[in-house]
Coordinates of C-alpha atoms in Angstrom, one line a residue:
X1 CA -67.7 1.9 -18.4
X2 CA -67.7 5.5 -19.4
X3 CA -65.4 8.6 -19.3
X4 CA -65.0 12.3 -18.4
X5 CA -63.0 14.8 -18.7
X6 CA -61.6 17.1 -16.2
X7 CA -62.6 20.4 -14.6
X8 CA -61.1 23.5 -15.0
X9 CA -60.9 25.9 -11.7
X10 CA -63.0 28.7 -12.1
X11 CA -61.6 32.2 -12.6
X12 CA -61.7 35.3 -10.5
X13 CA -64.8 37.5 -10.4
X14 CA -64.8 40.0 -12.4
X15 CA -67.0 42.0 -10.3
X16 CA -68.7 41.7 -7.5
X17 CA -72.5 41.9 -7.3
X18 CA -74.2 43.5 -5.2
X19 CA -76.7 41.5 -2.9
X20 CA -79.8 43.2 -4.1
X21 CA -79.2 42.7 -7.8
X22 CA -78.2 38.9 -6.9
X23 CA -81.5 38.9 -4.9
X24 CA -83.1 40.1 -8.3
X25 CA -81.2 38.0 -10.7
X26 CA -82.1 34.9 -8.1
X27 CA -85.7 35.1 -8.3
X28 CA -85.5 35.8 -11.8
X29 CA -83.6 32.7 -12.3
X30 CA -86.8 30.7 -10.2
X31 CA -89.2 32.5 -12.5
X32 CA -87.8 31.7 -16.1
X33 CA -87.2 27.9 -14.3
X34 CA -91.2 27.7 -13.5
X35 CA -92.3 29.5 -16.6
X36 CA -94.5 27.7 -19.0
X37 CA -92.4 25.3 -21.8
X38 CA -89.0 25.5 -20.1
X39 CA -86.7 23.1 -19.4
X40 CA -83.7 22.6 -18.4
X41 CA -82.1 22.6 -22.3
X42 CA -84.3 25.5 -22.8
X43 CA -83.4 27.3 -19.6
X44 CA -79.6 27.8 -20.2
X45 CA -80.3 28.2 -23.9
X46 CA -82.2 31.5 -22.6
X47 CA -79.5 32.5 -20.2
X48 CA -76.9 32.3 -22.6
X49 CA -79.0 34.4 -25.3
X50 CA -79.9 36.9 -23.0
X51 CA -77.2 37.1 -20.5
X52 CA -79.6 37.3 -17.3
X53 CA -82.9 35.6 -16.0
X54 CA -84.2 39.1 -16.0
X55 CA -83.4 40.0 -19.6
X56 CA -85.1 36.7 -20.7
X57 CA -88.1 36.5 -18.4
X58 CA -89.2 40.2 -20.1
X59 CA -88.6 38.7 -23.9
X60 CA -90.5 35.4 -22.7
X61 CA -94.2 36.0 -23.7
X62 CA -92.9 37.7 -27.0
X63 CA -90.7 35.2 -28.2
X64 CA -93.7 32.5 -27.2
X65 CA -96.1 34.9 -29.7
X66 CA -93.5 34.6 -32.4
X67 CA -93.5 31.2 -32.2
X68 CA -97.6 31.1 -32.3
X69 CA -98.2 30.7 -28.7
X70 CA -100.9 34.1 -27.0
X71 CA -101.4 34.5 -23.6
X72 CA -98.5 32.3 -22.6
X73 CA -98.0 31.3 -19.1
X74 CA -95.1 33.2 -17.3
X75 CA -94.2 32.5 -14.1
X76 CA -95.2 35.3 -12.2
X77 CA -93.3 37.2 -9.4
X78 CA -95.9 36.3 -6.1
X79 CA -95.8 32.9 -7.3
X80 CA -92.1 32.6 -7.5
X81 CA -92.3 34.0 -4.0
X82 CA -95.0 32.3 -2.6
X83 CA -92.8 28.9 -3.8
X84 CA -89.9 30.5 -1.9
X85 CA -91.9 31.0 1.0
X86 CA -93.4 27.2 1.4
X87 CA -90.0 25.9 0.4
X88 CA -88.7 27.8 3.4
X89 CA -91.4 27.0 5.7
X90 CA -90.7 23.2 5.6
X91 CA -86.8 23.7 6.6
X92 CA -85.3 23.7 2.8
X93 CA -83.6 25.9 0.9
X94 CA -83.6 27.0 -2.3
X95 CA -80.2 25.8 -4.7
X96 CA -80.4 27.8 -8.4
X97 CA -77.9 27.0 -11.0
X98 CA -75.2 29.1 -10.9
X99 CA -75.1 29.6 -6.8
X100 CA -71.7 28.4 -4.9
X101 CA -73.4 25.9 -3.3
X102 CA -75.0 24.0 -6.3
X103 CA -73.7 20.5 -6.4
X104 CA -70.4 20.4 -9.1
X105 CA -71.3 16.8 -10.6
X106 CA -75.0 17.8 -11.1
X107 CA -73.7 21.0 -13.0
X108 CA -71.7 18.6 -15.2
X109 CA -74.2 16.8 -16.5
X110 CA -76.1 17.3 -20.1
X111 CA -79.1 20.0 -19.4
X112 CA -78.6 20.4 -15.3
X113 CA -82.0 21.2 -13.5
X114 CA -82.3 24.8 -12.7
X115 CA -83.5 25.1 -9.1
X116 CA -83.3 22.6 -6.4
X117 CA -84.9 22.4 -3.2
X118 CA -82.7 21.1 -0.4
X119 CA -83.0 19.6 3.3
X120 CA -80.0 19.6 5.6
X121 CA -76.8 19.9 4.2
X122 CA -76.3 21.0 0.6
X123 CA -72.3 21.2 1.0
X124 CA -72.8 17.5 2.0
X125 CA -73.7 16.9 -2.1
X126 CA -69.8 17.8 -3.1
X127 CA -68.4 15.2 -0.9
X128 CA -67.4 11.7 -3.1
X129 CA -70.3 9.7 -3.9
X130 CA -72.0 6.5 -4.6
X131 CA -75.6 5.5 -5.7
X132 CA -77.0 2.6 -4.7
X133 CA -80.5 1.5 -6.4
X134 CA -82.6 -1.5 -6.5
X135 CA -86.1 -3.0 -6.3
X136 CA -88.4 -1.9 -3.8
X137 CA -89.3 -5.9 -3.5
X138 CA -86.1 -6.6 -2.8
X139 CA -85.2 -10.6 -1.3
X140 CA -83.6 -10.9 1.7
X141 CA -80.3 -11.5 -0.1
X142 CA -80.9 -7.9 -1.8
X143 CA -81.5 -6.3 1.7
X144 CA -78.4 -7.6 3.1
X145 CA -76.7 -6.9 -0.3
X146 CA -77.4 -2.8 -0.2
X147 CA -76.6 -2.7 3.4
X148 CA -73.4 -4.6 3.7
X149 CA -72.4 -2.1 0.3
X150 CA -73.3 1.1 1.7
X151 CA -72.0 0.9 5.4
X152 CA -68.2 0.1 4.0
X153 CA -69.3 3.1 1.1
X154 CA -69.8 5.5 3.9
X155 CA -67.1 3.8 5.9
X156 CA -64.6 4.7 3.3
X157 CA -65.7 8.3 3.4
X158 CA -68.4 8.0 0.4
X159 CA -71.5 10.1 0.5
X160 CA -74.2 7.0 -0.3
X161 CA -77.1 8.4 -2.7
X162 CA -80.4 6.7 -3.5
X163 CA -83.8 7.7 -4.3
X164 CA -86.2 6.9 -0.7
X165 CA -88.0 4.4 -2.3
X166 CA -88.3 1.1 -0.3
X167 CA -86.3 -1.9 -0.6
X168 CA -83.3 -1.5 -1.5
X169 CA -83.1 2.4 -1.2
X170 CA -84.0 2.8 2.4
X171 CA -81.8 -0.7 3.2
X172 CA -78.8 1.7 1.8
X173 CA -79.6 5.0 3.4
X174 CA -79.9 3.2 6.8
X175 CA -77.1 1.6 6.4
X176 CA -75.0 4.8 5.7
X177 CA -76.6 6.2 8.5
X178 CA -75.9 3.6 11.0
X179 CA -71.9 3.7 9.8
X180 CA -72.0 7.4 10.8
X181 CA -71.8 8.4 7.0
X182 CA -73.8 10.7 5.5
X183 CA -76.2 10.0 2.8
X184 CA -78.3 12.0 0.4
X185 CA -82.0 11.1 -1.1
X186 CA -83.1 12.6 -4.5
X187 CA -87.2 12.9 -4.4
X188 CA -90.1 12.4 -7.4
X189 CA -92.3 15.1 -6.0
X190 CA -91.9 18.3 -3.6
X191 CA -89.5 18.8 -0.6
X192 CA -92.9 18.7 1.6
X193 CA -94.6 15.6 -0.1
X194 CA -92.2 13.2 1.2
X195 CA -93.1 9.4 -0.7
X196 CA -93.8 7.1 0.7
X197 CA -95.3 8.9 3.5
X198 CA -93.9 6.4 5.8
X199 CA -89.9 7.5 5.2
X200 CA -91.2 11.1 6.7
X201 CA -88.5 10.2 10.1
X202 CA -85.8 8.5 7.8
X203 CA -86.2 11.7 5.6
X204 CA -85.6 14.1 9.1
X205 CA -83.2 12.0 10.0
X206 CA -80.8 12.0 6.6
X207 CA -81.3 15.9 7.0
X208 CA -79.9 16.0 10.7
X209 CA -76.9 13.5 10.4
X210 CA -75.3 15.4 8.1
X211 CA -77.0 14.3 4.9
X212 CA -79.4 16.1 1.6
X213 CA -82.6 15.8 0.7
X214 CA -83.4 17.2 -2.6
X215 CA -85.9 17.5 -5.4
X216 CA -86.2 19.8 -8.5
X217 CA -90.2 19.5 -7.9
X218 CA -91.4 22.9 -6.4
X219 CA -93.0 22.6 -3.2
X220 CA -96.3 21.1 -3.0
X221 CA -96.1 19.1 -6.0
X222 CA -97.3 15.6 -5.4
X223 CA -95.3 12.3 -6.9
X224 CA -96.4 10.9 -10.1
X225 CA -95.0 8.8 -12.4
X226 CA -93.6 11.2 -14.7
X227 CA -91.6 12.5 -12.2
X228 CA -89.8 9.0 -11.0
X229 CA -87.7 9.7 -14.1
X230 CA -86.4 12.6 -13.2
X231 CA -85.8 11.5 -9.9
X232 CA -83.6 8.8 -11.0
X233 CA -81.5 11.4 -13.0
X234 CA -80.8 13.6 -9.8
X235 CA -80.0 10.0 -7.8
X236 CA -77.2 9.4 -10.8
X237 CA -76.3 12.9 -11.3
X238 CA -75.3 13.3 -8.1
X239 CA -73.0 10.2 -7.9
X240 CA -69.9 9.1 -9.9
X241 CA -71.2 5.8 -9.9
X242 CA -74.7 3.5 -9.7
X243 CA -74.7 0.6 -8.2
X244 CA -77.8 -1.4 -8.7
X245 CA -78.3 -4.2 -6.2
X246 CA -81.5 -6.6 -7.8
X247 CA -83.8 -5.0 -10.6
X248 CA -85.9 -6.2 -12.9
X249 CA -85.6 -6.5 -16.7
X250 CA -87.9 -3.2 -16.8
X251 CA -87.7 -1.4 -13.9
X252 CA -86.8 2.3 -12.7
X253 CA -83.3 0.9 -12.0
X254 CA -82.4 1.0 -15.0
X255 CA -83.7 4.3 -15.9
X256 CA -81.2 5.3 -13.4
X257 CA -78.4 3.0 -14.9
X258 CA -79.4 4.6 -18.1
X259 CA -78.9 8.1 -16.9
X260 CA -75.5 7.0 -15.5
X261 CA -74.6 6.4 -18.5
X262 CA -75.5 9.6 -20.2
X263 CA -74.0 11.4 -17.5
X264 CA -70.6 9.6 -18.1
X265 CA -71.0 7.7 -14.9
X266 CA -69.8 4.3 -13.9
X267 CA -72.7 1.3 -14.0
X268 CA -71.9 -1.3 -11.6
X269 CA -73.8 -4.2 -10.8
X270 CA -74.4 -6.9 -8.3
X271 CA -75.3 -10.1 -10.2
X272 CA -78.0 -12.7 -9.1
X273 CA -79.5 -16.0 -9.6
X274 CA -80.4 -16.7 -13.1
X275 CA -83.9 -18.6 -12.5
X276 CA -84.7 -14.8 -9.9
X277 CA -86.3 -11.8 -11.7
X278 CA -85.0 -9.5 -9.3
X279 CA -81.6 -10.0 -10.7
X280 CA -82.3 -10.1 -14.6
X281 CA -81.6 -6.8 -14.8
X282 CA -78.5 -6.8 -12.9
X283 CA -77.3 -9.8 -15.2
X284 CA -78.3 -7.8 -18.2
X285 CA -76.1 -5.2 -17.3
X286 CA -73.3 -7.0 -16.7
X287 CA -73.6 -9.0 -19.7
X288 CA -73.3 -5.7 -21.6
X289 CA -70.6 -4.3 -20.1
X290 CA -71.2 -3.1 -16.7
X291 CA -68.4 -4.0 -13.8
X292 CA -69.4 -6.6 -11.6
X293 CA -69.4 -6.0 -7.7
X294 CA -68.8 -8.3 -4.9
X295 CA -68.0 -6.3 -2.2
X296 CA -66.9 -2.5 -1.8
X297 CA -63.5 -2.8 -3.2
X298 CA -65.1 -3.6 -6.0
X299 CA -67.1 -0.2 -6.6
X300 CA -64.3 2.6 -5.4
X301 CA -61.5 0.1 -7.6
X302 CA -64.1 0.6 -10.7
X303 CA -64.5 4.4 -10.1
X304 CA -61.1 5.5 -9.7
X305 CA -60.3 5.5 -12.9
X306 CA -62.8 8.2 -13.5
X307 CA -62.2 10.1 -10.2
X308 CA -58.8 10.6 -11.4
X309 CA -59.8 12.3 -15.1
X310 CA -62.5 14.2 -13.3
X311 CA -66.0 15.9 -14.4
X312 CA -66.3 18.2 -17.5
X313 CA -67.1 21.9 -17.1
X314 CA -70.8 21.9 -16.5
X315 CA -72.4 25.3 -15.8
X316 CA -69.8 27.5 -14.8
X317 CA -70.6 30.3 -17.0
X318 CA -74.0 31.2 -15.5
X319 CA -72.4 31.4 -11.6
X320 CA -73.6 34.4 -10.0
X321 CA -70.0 36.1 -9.3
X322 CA -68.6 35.2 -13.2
X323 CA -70.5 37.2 -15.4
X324 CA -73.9 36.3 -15.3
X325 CA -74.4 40.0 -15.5
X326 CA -72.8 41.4 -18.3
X327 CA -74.4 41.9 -22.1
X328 CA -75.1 38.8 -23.8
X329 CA -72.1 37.4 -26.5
X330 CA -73.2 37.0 -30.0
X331 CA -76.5 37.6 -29.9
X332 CA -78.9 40.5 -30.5
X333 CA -81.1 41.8 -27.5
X334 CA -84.2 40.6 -28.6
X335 CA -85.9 43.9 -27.9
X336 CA -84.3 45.4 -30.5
X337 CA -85.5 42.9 -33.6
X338 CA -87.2 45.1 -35.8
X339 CA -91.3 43.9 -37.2
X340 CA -89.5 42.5 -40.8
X341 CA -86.9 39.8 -38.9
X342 CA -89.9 39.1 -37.0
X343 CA -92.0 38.5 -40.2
X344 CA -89.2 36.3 -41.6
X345 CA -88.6 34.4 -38.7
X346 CA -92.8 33.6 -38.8
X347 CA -91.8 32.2 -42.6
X348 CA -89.3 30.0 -41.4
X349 CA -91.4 28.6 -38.4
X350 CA -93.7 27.4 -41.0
X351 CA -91.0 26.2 -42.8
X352 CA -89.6 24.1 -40.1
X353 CA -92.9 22.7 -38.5
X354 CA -93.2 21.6 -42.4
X355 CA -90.3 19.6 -42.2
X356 CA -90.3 17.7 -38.9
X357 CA -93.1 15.1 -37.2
X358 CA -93.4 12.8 -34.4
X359 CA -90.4 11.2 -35.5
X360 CA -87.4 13.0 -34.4
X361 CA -85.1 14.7 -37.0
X362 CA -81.3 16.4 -36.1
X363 CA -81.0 20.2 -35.8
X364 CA -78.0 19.8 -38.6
X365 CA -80.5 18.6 -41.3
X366 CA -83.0 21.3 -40.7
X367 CA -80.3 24.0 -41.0
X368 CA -79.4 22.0 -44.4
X369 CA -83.3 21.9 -45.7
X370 CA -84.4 24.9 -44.9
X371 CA -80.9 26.8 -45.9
X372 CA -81.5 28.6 -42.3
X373 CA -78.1 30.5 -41.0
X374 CA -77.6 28.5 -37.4
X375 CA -78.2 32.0 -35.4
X376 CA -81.7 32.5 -37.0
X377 CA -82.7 28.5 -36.8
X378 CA -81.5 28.5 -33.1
X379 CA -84.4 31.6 -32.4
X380 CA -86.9 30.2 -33.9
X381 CA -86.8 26.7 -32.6
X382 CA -86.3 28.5 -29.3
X383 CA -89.7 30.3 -30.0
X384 CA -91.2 27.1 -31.3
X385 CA -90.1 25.5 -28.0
X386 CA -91.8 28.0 -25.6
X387 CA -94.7 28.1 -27.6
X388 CA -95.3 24.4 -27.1
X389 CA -95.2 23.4 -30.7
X390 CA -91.6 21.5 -30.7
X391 CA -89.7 19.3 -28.4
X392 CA -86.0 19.9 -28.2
X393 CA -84.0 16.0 -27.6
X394 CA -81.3 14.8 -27.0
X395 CA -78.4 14.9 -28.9
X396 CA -79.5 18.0 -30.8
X397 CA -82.5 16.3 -31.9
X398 CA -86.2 18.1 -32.6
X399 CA -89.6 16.5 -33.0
X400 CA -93.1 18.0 -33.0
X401 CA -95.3 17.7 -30.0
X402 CA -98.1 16.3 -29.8
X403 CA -101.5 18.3 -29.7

């Protein structure tokens, strides 16, 4: 249902690091991650203007006060490391974009999260895999459904991702278990606030079989709804395909089915009773397009097609031994704008929160209104961004945030 391209090796280092600046460059990397107003989008858009975590973490609070934002909230270093600390005292370890270890498919995808928190086996996330979602009400047919899918998954060597929830997603962890497969489980809130409280053993056990557990929540961070979403993008992220066994017409599977398809993954879908309303989102799907599944044969005969083109270069650039180093390309060091750019840039902030609303507008038609050359608009929306006045979309969309 969707294609990718393939994946280039990555070249030789062009120098090694040494551990104490990668130590540096690391935390830095977990600071500018937690710092106030940065996303993912905005997180690489820093590291590719600056050319280190370290370079941009210093320029942070001024380019936030060019943008109109005072007293902005950098991450500071004791809080980095306390997170490192209580990340580390509940068995997990810390994953930043650009490590070795950071999962390939999750680099691929649009805006990657920075920093992940792992438990158990983070090499386990590069093996093939399959998500499996559905509704945590799930029928008995739905049960029997996730689990008959996932053993033959894991059976067949597939690493069998789904979000913890109940219902479906434990039936299809369990399963994978009980096959002697691996599985992994993407979470809504921090590594140590495990939901629902009840999959605390299932989550110890995925971690000492072999499997992941994994969130992009720091530590400590209870679930709440806003983070379900994200969640669901880790679940499909990590997969080349989602299957989604029962689901509503509005339910969180279909965030995930959604994501999939962003992410150039496969949707794939096990279709239900009309007259049920646990399977009018599965039937939805496949009325639109999605592949049909019956049995297992059905999944790994709809994703080889994209197994064989491969994933798209994701983050490659920003991987500790490749560069992420050297001076920036293209761009100025920050430090050394002089007070008039910085005058003209406050102009053309004005001029740009003049010309956008609620309603989002593309980047393309705010370089042709305001006459901006790209390298200047790209600054300033990157100040208005950190300063909290902007909201950077999607398909090189902006809109204005709400006060």
């Amino acid at each position: 249902m969707a294609t990718v391209a393939s994946v280039e090796c990555l070249p030789a280092p062009t120098r090694s690091v040494p551990p104490a600046e990668a130590a540096e460059e690391r935390l830095a990397r977990l600071r500018l991650a937690r710092s106030e107003n940065v996303g993912p989008r905005t997180f690489l858009n820093l590291l590719t203007r600056f050319g280190s975590a370290e370079r941009a973490v210093e320029a942070l609070p001024a380019l936030a006060a060019r943008g109109g934002r005072q007293n902005y909230g950098l991450c500071a270093r004791d809080r980095a490391e306390s997170e490192i600390a209580r990340g580390m005292a509940a068995g997990a370890h810390l994953v930043l974009l650009g490590d070795v270890s950071y999962p390939e498919r999750l680099a691929a995808i649009p805006n990657p999260p920075p920093a992940l928190w792992v438990l158990g086996d983070a090499a386990a996330l590069a093996r093939p895999a399959i998500a499996i979602v559905g509704a945590r009400n799930a029928s008995a047919l739905g049960l029997r459904q996730a689990r008959r899918l996932a053993a033959g998954l894991a059976a067949a060597g597939e690493l069998v991702v789904s979000g913890l929830a109940r219902g479906i997603d434990r039936a299809a962890h369990e399963a994978a278990l009980e096959s002697w497969g691996p599985t992994a489980a993407a979470l809504p809130g921090g590594i140590d606030c495990v939901y629902p409280e009840e999959h605390g053993p299932l989550t110890r056990r995925i971690a000492a079989e072999g499997g992941a557990v994994l969130t992009e929540c720091p530590p400590g961070v209870e679930p709440t709804a806003r983070h379900f979403p994200r969640r669901n993008r880790l679940v499909s992220g990590l997969s080349d395909g989602v299957v989604i066994v029962e689901a509503a017409a509005r339910s969180g599977s279909l965030i995930t089915a959604r994501c999939a398809l962003e992410q150039g993954r496969e949707v794939l879908a096990c279709p239900g009773a009309p007259e049920d309303p646990r399977a009018a989102g599965c039937n939805e799907l496949i009325r639109d397009g999605a592949a049909l599944v019956r049995h297992v044969d059905d999944v790994l005969e709809a994703i080889a097609p994209l197994r064989r083109r491969g994933f798209s270069e994701g983050a490659d650039e920003f991987r500790f031994d490749i560069g992420a180093f050297e001076e920036p390309s293209g761009y100025e060091d920050f430090a050394d704008l002089d007070p008039e750019g910085a005058e003209d840039d406050s102009a053309l902030a004005e001029q740009i929160m003049g010309l956008i609303s609620a309603s989002p507008v593309e980047i393309d038609e705010l370089a042709r209104l305001s006459g901006a050359a790209p390298a200047q608009l790209s600054l300033v929306l990157l100040e208005l961004d950190l300063a909290g006045r902007i909201a950077l979309l999607p398909g090189s969309l902006v809109a204005a945030r709400a006060d």
